[in-house]
CSV table of C-alpha atoms and ligand atoms in Angstrom, one decimal:
chain,number,residue,atom,x,y,z
D,1,MET,CA,-103.1,7.0,-28.7
D,2,ASN,CA,-105.4,4.1,-27.9
D,3,LYS,CA,-105.6,0.4,-28.0
D,4,PHE,CA,-105.3,0.2,-31.8
D,5,ILE,CA,-101.8,1.5,-31.7
D,6,LEU,CA,-99.0,-0.9,-32.1
D,7,TRP,CA,-96.4,-0.3,-29.5
D,8,THR,CA,-93.4,-1.5,-31.4
D,9,GLY,CA,-90.6,-3.4,-29.8
D,10,ILE,CA,-92.6,-4.9,-26.9
D,11,LEU,CA,-92.0,-8.6,-26.3
D,12,LEU,CA,-95.3,-10.4,-26.4
D,13,PRO,CA,-96.0,-14.0,-25.6
D,14,VAL,CA,-98.0,-16.2,-27.9
D,15,VAL,CA,-101.7,-15.3,-27.4
D,16,PHE,CA,-104.8,-15.7,-29.3
D,17,LEU,CA,-106.2,-12.2,-29.7
D,18,HIS,CA,-109.8,-13.1,-30.5
D,19,ALA,CA,-111.9,-15.1,-32.9
D,20,CYS,CA,-113.3,-13.0,-35.7
D,21,ARG,CA,-116.6,-11.2,-35.4
D,22,GLN,CA,-119.5,-12.0,-37.6
D,23,GLY,CA,-119.1,-10.7,-41.1
D,24,GLU,CA,-115.3,-10.7,-41.0
D,25,GLU,CA,-113.1,-13.3,-42.6
D,26,PRO,CA,-113.3,-16.6,-40.7
D,27,GLY,CA,-110.4,-17.5,-38.5
D,28,SER,CA,-108.6,-16.2,-35.5
D,29,TRP,CA,-105.8,-13.7,-34.9
D,30,LEU,CA,-102.5,-15.0,-33.6
D,31,LYS,CA,-99.7,-13.0,-32.0
D,32,LEU,CA,-96.2,-14.3,-31.9
D,33,GLY,CA,-93.2,-12.8,-30.2
D,34,GLY,CA,-89.6,-13.6,-29.4
D,35,ASN,CA,-86.0,-12.6,-29.7
D,36,THR,CA,-83.9,-12.3,-32.8
D,37,GLN,CA,-80.9,-10.3,-34.1
D,38,GLY,CA,-80.3,-8.9,-30.6
D,39,THR,CA,-83.8,-7.4,-30.5
D,40,THR,CA,-87.4,-8.6,-30.4
D,41,TYR,CA,-89.9,-9.5,-33.0
D,42,ASN,CA,-93.7,-9.3,-33.0
D,43,ILE,CA,-96.0,-10.8,-35.6
D,44,THR,CA,-99.7,-10.6,-35.7
D,45,TYR,CA,-101.8,-12.4,-38.4
D,46,LEU,CA,-105.2,-13.7,-39.2
D,47,THR,CA,-105.3,-17.5,-39.7
D,48,PRO,CA,-108.3,-19.4,-40.9
D,49,ASP,CA,-107.3,-22.6,-39.1
D,50,SER,CA,-105.3,-21.3,-36.1
D,51,THR,CA,-102.0,-22.3,-37.6
D,52,ASN,CA,-99.0,-21.3,-35.5
D,53,TYR,CA,-96.1,-20.5,-37.7
D,54,GLN,CA,-93.6,-19.7,-34.9
D,55,GLU,CA,-91.3,-22.7,-35.6
D,56,ASP,CA,-91.2,-22.0,-39.3
D,57,ILE,CA,-90.5,-18.3,-38.6
D,58,GLU,CA,-87.8,-19.0,-36.1
D,59,ARG,CA,-86.1,-21.4,-38.6
D,60,LEU,CA,-86.2,-18.7,-41.2
D,61,LEU,CA,-84.7,-16.2,-38.8
D,62,THR,CA,-81.9,-18.6,-37.8
D,63,GLU,CA,-81.2,-19.2,-41.5
D,64,PHE,CA,-81.1,-15.5,-42.0
D,65,ASP,CA,-78.6,-15.0,-39.1
D,66,ASN,CA,-76.4,-17.8,-40.6
D,67,SER,CA,-76.1,-15.7,-43.6
D,68,LEU,CA,-76.0,-12.0,-42.6
D,69,SER,CA,-75.2,-11.7,-38.9
D,70,THR,CA,-71.9,-10.1,-38.2
D,71,TYR,CA,-72.3,-11.2,-34.6
D,72,LYS,CA,-72.3,-14.9,-35.5
D,73,ASP,CA,-68.7,-16.2,-36.2
D,74,SER,CA,-69.9,-18.9,-38.5
D,75,SER,CA,-72.1,-16.8,-40.7
D,76,LEU,CA,-71.4,-16.2,-44.4
D,77,ILE,CA,-70.8,-12.5,-43.9
D,78,SER,CA,-68.4,-13.2,-40.9
D,79,ARG,CA,-66.5,-15.7,-43.0
D,80,PHE,CA,-66.3,-13.2,-45.9
D,81,ASN,CA,-65.0,-10.5,-43.4
D,82,ARG,CA,-62.3,-12.9,-42.1
D,83,GLY,CA,-61.2,-13.5,-45.7
D,84,GLU,CA,-62.0,-17.2,-45.8
D,85,GLY,CA,-61.9,-18.5,-49.4
D,86,ASP,CA,-64.8,-19.4,-51.7
D,87,ILE,CA,-67.7,-17.6,-50.2
D,88,ILE,CA,-70.8,-18.7,-52.1
D,89,PRO,CA,-73.6,-16.3,-51.5
D,90,ASP,CA,-77.1,-17.6,-50.6
D,91,THR,CA,-80.3,-15.8,-51.6
D,92,TYR,CA,-80.3,-13.7,-48.4
D,93,PHE,CA,-76.7,-12.5,-49.0
D,94,GLU,CA,-77.3,-11.9,-52.7
D,95,THR,CA,-80.5,-10.0,-52.3
D,96,CYS,CA,-79.1,-7.7,-49.6
D,97,PHE,CA,-75.9,-7.2,-51.5
D,98,LYS,CA,-77.7,-6.3,-54.8
D,99,CYS,CA,-80.1,-3.9,-53.0
D,100,SER,CA,-77.2,-2.3,-51.2
D,101,GLU,CA,-75.5,-1.6,-54.5
D,102,GLU,CA,-78.7,0.0,-55.8
D,103,VAL,CA,-79.1,2.2,-52.8
D,104,THR,CA,-75.4,3.2,-52.8
D,105,ALA,CA,-75.7,4.3,-56.4
D,106,ALA,CA,-79.0,6.2,-55.8
D,107,THR,CA,-77.6,8.0,-52.7
D,108,GLY,CA,-74.2,9.0,-54.1
D,109,GLY,CA,-72.5,6.6,-51.7
D,110,ALA,CA,-74.2,7.8,-48.5
D,111,PHE,CA,-75.3,4.2,-47.9
D,112,ASP,CA,-72.4,1.9,-48.1
D,113,ILE,CA,-72.1,-1.6,-46.5
D,114,THR,CA,-68.3,-1.5,-46.9
D,115,VAL,CA,-68.2,0.9,-44.0
D,116,ALA,CA,-67.6,-2.1,-41.7
D,117,PRO,CA,-64.0,-1.3,-40.9
D,118,LEU,CA,-65.0,2.3,-39.9
D,119,VAL,CA,-68.0,1.1,-37.9
D,120,ASN,CA,-65.6,-1.3,-36.0
D,121,ALA,CA,-63.0,1.4,-35.4
D,122,TRP,CA,-65.6,3.7,-33.9
D,123,GLY,CA,-66.8,1.0,-31.6
D,124,PHE,CA,-70.2,0.1,-33.1
D,125,GLY,CA,-69.2,-3.0,-34.9
D,126,PHE,CA,-68.2,-6.6,-34.2
D,127,THR,CA,-64.6,-5.8,-32.9
D,128,GLU,CA,-63.2,-3.7,-30.0
D,129,ALA,CA,-63.1,0.0,-30.7
D,130,ALA,CA,-59.8,1.4,-32.0
D,131,GLU,CA,-57.8,4.5,-30.8
D,132,VAL,CA,-59.0,6.7,-33.6
D,133,ASP,CA,-56.9,9.4,-35.3
D,134,SER,CA,-57.0,10.9,-38.7
D,135,ALA,CA,-54.3,8.6,-40.0
D,136,LEU,CA,-56.3,5.5,-39.0
D,137,ILE,CA,-59.4,6.9,-40.7
D,138,ASP,CA,-57.5,7.6,-43.9
D,139,SER,CA,-56.1,4.1,-43.9
D,140,LEU,CA,-59.6,2.6,-43.3
D,141,LEU,CA,-61.2,4.8,-46.0
D,142,ALA,CA,-59.0,3.1,-48.5
D,143,LEU,CA,-61.0,-0.1,-47.7
D,144,VAL,CA,-64.4,1.5,-48.3
D,145,GLY,CA,-66.3,1.4,-51.6
D,146,MET,CA,-68.6,-1.0,-53.2
D,147,GLU,CA,-66.3,-1.4,-56.2
D,148,LYS,CA,-63.9,-3.2,-53.8
D,149,VAL,CA,-66.3,-6.2,-53.6
D,150,ARG,CA,-67.4,-8.3,-56.5
D,151,MET,CA,-70.2,-10.8,-56.7
D,152,SER,CA,-70.0,-12.8,-59.9
D,153,GLY,CA,-69.8,-16.4,-61.1
D,154,GLY,CA,-71.5,-17.6,-57.9
D,155,LYS,CA,-68.8,-16.1,-55.6
D,156,VAL,CA,-68.2,-13.0,-53.6
D,157,GLU,CA,-64.6,-11.6,-53.6
D,158,LYS,CA,-62.8,-8.6,-52.1
D,159,GLU,CA,-60.1,-6.5,-53.6
D,160,PHE,CA,-58.0,-6.2,-50.4
D,161,PRO,CA,-57.9,-8.5,-47.4
D,162,GLY,CA,-59.1,-5.7,-45.0
D,163,VAL,CA,-62.3,-5.1,-47.0
D,164,MET,CA,-65.4,-6.0,-44.8
D,165,LEU,CA,-69.2,-5.8,-45.0
D,166,ASP,CA,-71.7,-4.6,-42.5
D,167,MET,CA,-75.3,-5.2,-43.6
D,168,ASN,CA,-76.9,-4.2,-40.3
D,169,ALA,CA,-78.5,-1.1,-41.9
D,170,ILE,CA,-80.5,-3.2,-44.4
D,171,ALA,CA,-80.6,-6.8,-43.1
D,172,GLN,CA,-83.2,-6.3,-40.4
D,173,GLY,CA,-85.6,-4.7,-42.9
D,174,TYR,CA,-85.0,-7.5,-45.3
D,175,SER,CA,-85.7,-10.1,-42.6
D,176,VAL,CA,-89.1,-8.5,-42.2
D,177,ASP,CA,-89.7,-9.0,-45.9
D,178,VAL,CA,-88.6,-12.6,-45.6
D,179,VAL,CA,-91.1,-13.4,-42.8
D,180,ALA,CA,-93.8,-11.4,-44.6
D,181,GLY,CA,-93.0,-13.4,-47.8
D,182,PHE,CA,-93.4,-16.6,-45.9
D,183,LEU,CA,-96.8,-15.6,-44.4
D,184,GLU,CA,-97.9,-14.6,-47.9
D,185,SER,CA,-96.8,-17.9,-49.4
D,186,GLU,CA,-99.0,-19.6,-46.7
D,187,GLY,CA,-102.0,-17.5,-48.0
D,188,THR,CA,-102.0,-15.0,-45.1
D,189,ALA,CA,-103.7,-11.8,-46.3
D,190,ASN,CA,-103.8,-9.8,-43.1
D,191,PHE,CA,-100.6,-9.4,-41.0
D,192,LEU,CA,-98.1,-7.1,-39.3
D,193,VAL,CA,-94.5,-8.3,-39.1
D,194,GLU,CA,-92.2,-6.2,-36.9
D,195,ILE,CA,-88.6,-6.9,-36.1
D,196,GLY,CA,-86.7,-4.4,-34.0
D,197,GLY,CA,-89.0,-1.6,-34.9
D,198,GLU,CA,-88.9,-2.2,-38.7
D,199,LEU,CA,-92.2,-3.4,-40.0
D,200,ARG,CA,-94.4,-4.5,-42.9
D,201,THR,CA,-98.2,-4.7,-43.0
D,202,ARG,CA,-100.7,-6.3,-45.2
D,203,GLY,CA,-104.5,-6.0,-45.2
D,204,HIS,CA,-106.1,-4.9,-41.9
D,205,ASN,CA,-105.7,-5.2,-38.2
D,206,PRO,CA,-107.8,-7.3,-35.8
D,207,TYR,CA,-110.3,-4.4,-35.6
D,208,GLY,CA,-110.9,-4.4,-39.4
D,209,ARG,CA,-109.0,-1.1,-39.6
D,210,PRO,CA,-105.7,-0.1,-41.2
D,211,TRP,CA,-102.7,-1.0,-39.1
D,212,ARG,CA,-101.7,1.9,-36.8
D,213,VAL,CA,-98.1,2.5,-36.0
D,214,GLY,CA,-96.3,4.9,-33.7
D,215,ILE,CA,-93.3,6.9,-34.7
D,216,ASP,CA,-91.0,7.5,-31.8
D,217,ARG,CA,-90.0,11.0,-30.6
D,218,PRO,CA,-86.2,10.9,-31.0
D,219,VAL,CA,-85.3,11.7,-27.4
D,220,GLU,CA,-81.7,11.0,-26.5
D,221,GLY,CA,-81.3,7.9,-24.5
D,222,LEU,CA,-84.9,6.8,-25.2
D,223,GLN,CA,-84.6,3.0,-24.9
D,224,ILE,CA,-88.3,1.9,-24.8
D,225,PRO,CA,-89.9,2.2,-28.2
D,226,GLY,CA,-93.4,3.6,-28.1
D,227,ALA,CA,-92.9,5.3,-24.7
D,228,ASP,CA,-92.9,8.8,-26.3
D,229,LEU,CA,-94.6,9.1,-29.7
D,230,GLN,CA,-94.2,11.9,-32.2
D,231,ALA,CA,-96.9,10.7,-34.6
D,232,VAL,CA,-99.3,7.9,-35.3
D,233,VAL,CA,-99.7,6.7,-38.9
D,234,GLU,CA,-101.8,4.2,-40.8
D,235,VAL,CA,-99.8,1.8,-42.9
D,236,THR,CA,-101.6,-0.5,-45.4
D,237,ASP,CA,-99.6,-2.9,-47.6
D,238,ARG,CA,-96.4,-1.0,-47.0
D,239,SER,CA,-93.3,-1.1,-44.9
D,240,LEU,CA,-91.9,1.4,-42.4
D,241,ALA,CA,-88.4,1.7,-41.1
D,242,THR,CA,-86.8,4.3,-38.8
D,243,SER,CA,-83.2,5.3,-38.3
D,244,GLY,CA,-82.0,7.7,-35.6
D,245,ASN,CA,-79.0,8.5,-33.5
D,246,TYR,CA,-80.9,8.8,-30.2
D,247,ARG,CA,-80.4,5.2,-29.1
D,248,ARG,CA,-77.0,4.1,-30.3
D,249,PHE,CA,-74.4,6.7,-29.6
D,250,TYR,CA,-71.7,7.6,-27.0
D,251,GLU,CA,-70.1,10.7,-25.7
D,252,LYS,CA,-66.4,11.3,-25.3
D,253,ASP,CA,-64.8,14.5,-24.2
D,254,GLY,CA,-68.1,16.3,-24.7
D,255,VAL,CA,-68.5,15.1,-28.3
D,256,LYS,CA,-71.4,12.8,-29.4
D,257,TYR,CA,-70.5,9.9,-31.6
D,258,SER,CA,-73.3,8.3,-33.5
D,259,HIS,CA,-73.4,4.8,-35.1
D,260,THR,CA,-74.1,6.2,-38.5
D,261,ILE,CA,-70.8,6.7,-40.4
D,262,ASP,CA,-70.4,9.1,-43.4
D,263,PRO,CA,-68.5,6.9,-45.9
D,264,ALA,CA,-67.2,10.1,-47.5
D,265,THR,CA,-65.3,11.4,-44.4
D,266,GLY,CA,-65.0,8.2,-42.3
D,267,TYR,CA,-66.5,10.0,-39.3
D,268,PRO,CA,-69.8,9.6,-37.5
D,269,VAL,CA,-72.4,12.0,-38.8
D,270,GLN,CA,-72.9,15.3,-37.0
D,271,HIS,CA,-76.0,17.2,-38.1
D,272,GLY,CA,-79.4,18.1,-37.1
D,273,LEU,CA,-81.4,15.2,-38.5
D,274,LEU,CA,-82.6,13.3,-35.4
D,275,SER,CA,-84.6,10.5,-37.1
D,276,ALA,CA,-85.7,9.4,-40.5
D,277,THR,CA,-88.8,7.2,-41.0
D,278,VAL,CA,-89.2,5.8,-44.5
D,279,MET,CA,-92.2,4.1,-46.0
D,280,ALA,CA,-91.7,1.9,-49.0
D,281,GLY,CA,-93.2,-1.2,-50.7
D,282,ASP,CA,-90.5,-3.4,-49.2
D,283,CYS,CA,-88.9,-3.1,-45.7
D,284,MET,CA,-85.4,-3.7,-47.1
D,285,ARG,CA,-85.4,-0.5,-49.1
D,286,ALA,CA,-87.2,1.4,-46.3
D,287,ASP,CA,-84.4,0.3,-43.9
D,288,ALA,CA,-81.6,1.2,-46.2
D,289,TYR,CA,-82.9,4.6,-47.2
D,290,ALA,CA,-83.6,5.5,-43.6
D,291,THR,CA,-79.9,4.9,-42.8
D,292,ALA,CA,-78.9,6.8,-46.0
D,293,PHE,CA,-81.0,9.8,-44.9
D,294,MET,CA,-79.3,9.9,-41.6
D,295,VAL,CA,-76.0,10.2,-43.5
D,296,MET,CA,-77.3,12.8,-45.9
D,297,GLY,CA,-78.8,15.1,-43.3
D,298,PHE,CA,-82.1,17.0,-43.4
D,299,ALA,CA,-81.7,19.3,-46.4
D,300,LYS,CA,-80.2,16.7,-48.8
D,301,SER,CA,-82.8,14.1,-47.7
D,302,ARG,CA,-85.7,16.5,-48.3
D,303,ASP,CA,-84.3,17.3,-51.8
D,304,PHE,CA,-83.9,13.6,-52.5
D,305,LEU,CA,-87.5,12.9,-51.4
D,306,LEU,CA,-88.9,15.8,-53.5
D,307,ALA,CA,-87.1,14.3,-56.5
D,308,HIS,CA,-88.4,10.8,-55.7
D,309,PRO,CA,-92.2,11.1,-55.2
D,310,GLU,CA,-92.6,7.3,-55.1
D,311,MET,CA,-90.9,7.3,-51.7
D,312,ASP,CA,-92.4,8.6,-48.5
D,313,ALA,CA,-90.7,9.7,-45.3
D,314,TYR,CA,-91.1,11.5,-42.0
D,315,LEU,CA,-88.0,13.5,-40.9
D,316,ILE,CA,-87.5,14.9,-37.5
D,317,TYR,CA,-84.6,17.4,-37.2
D,318,ASN,CA,-83.2,20.5,-35.4
D,319,ASP,CA,-83.0,23.5,-37.7
D,320,GLU,CA,-80.0,25.9,-37.8
D,321,LYS,CA,-81.4,27.7,-34.8
D,322,GLY,CA,-81.6,24.4,-32.9
D,323,ASP,CA,-85.5,24.4,-33.0
D,324,TYR,CA,-87.1,21.0,-33.1
D,325,ARG,CA,-89.0,20.4,-36.4
D,326,VAL,CA,-90.7,17.8,-38.5
D,327,TRP,CA,-91.0,17.5,-42.3
D,328,TYR,CA,-92.9,14.9,-44.2
D,329,THR,CA,-93.8,13.9,-47.8
D,330,ARG,CA,-97.3,14.3,-49.2
D,331,GLY,CA,-97.9,10.5,-49.1
D,332,MET,CA,-97.0,10.6,-45.4
D,333,LYS,CA,-99.3,13.4,-44.7
D,334,LYS,CA,-102.2,11.3,-46.0
D,335,ILE,CA,-101.7,8.6,-43.4
D,336,ILE,CA,-100.8,10.7,-40.3
D,337,LEU,CA,-103.5,10.3,-37.7
D,338,GLU,CA,-102.0,12.3,-34.9
D,339,GLY,CA,-99.0,14.6,-34.3
D,340,LYS,CA,-98.6,16.5,-37.5
D,341,ASP,CA,-96.1,19.0,-36.1
W,1,LIG,P1,-79.8,1.6,-39.0
W,1,LIG,O1,-80.1,1.4,-37.6
W,1,LIG,O2,-80.6,0.8,-39.9
W,1,LIG,O3,-79.7,3.0,-39.5
W,1,LIG,O4,-78.3,0.9,-39.2
W,1,LIG,C1,-77.2,1.5,-38.5
W,1,LIG,C2,-76.1,0.5,-38.7
W,1,LIG,O5,-75.6,0.5,-40.0
W,1,LIG,C3,-74.8,0.9,-37.9
W,1,LIG,O6,-74.8,0.4,-36.6
W,1,LIG,C4,-73.7,0.3,-38.7
W,1,LIG,O7,-73.6,-1.0,-38.4
W,1,LIG,C5,-74.2,0.4,-40.1
W,1,LIG,N1,-73.8,1.7,-40.8
W,1,LIG,C6,-73.3,2.8,-40.3
W,1,LIG,N2,-73.1,3.8,-41.2
W,1,LIG,C7,-73.5,3.2,-42.4
W,1,LIG,C8,-73.6,3.7,-43.8
W,1,LIG,N3,-73.2,4.9,-44.1
W,1,LIG,N4,-74.1,2.8,-44.7
W,1,LIG,C9,-74.5,1.6,-44.4
W,1,LIG,N5,-74.5,1.1,-43.2
W,1,LIG,C10,-74.0,1.9,-42.2
W,2,LIG,MG1,-81.4,1.0,-41.8
């Protein structure tokens, strides 16, 4: 744990890190930070001519919110959820929707963006929480399922008025890809883009080394990312996303309710998987699969990962005896610097 580690989630002002040393690519490192999507972003990149992309990036992030933020009344997704006619998807909506369909199919429905009515009822969405009983859950389950939303002929339509979408489990990761894509289109070959803890790297860090990233220890109530690390990994030209139920949950009558909902039962998940960190080529898939694993639980996620060697993950869980454990894929093992067990 030293200065090379990126402490994710810390708000940083715009600062020049340093000009490059002799023998390195010419240019200077720029660090940008700010707020978006109810969280923070941090972007570090090498620029040959000190170009500050903050305005362009903020514009992209606003465009992104205008499409996919359920917290913005005028967004495309909010208008769809309210049942306004003729919702014409933009690229952001279309890309996230298509990828969601893909992940839903691959995970047997564990990941499902039509869980919105359930997320709302349980108090983690964009409406007031409901008085939940099994009759309500049954009625809401009738609104869940990707087959109840159609995207064709340049329109998105729903089967029943109550069908709603929640892309919060995938959109943040995708927004990282959007910003990374922008930097790449500007010819930036070395960068780290992090939004709310989901991140994507390219090339090397300001010290000419692979980017180093901390994985949080999933301690209940831990609100400061990076304050207590489980492991440190080196991430090169890949994306990393973490889901866990240690930050967003509440307790009622001694029962813990997490913000991850099992679309099969309609109830918040209750199992020993504490956090899932997924590494993938793009951050959108890393984000979606991290959430899917939180629904699937440890054993199913491990089996899934063993059957999909192209994907890497670091899982932290309590076993049947309640003992704290970690499990990770071979690809993950190769990049772990500290904290293997
Ligand atoms: P993340 O932090 O990426 O795991 O996303 C969690 C958020 O995704 C929750 O706060 C909900 O808005 C939404 N969500 C909950 N359960 C699911 C699910 N089974 N599939 C897709 N999204 C979900
Ligand atoms: Mg996610």
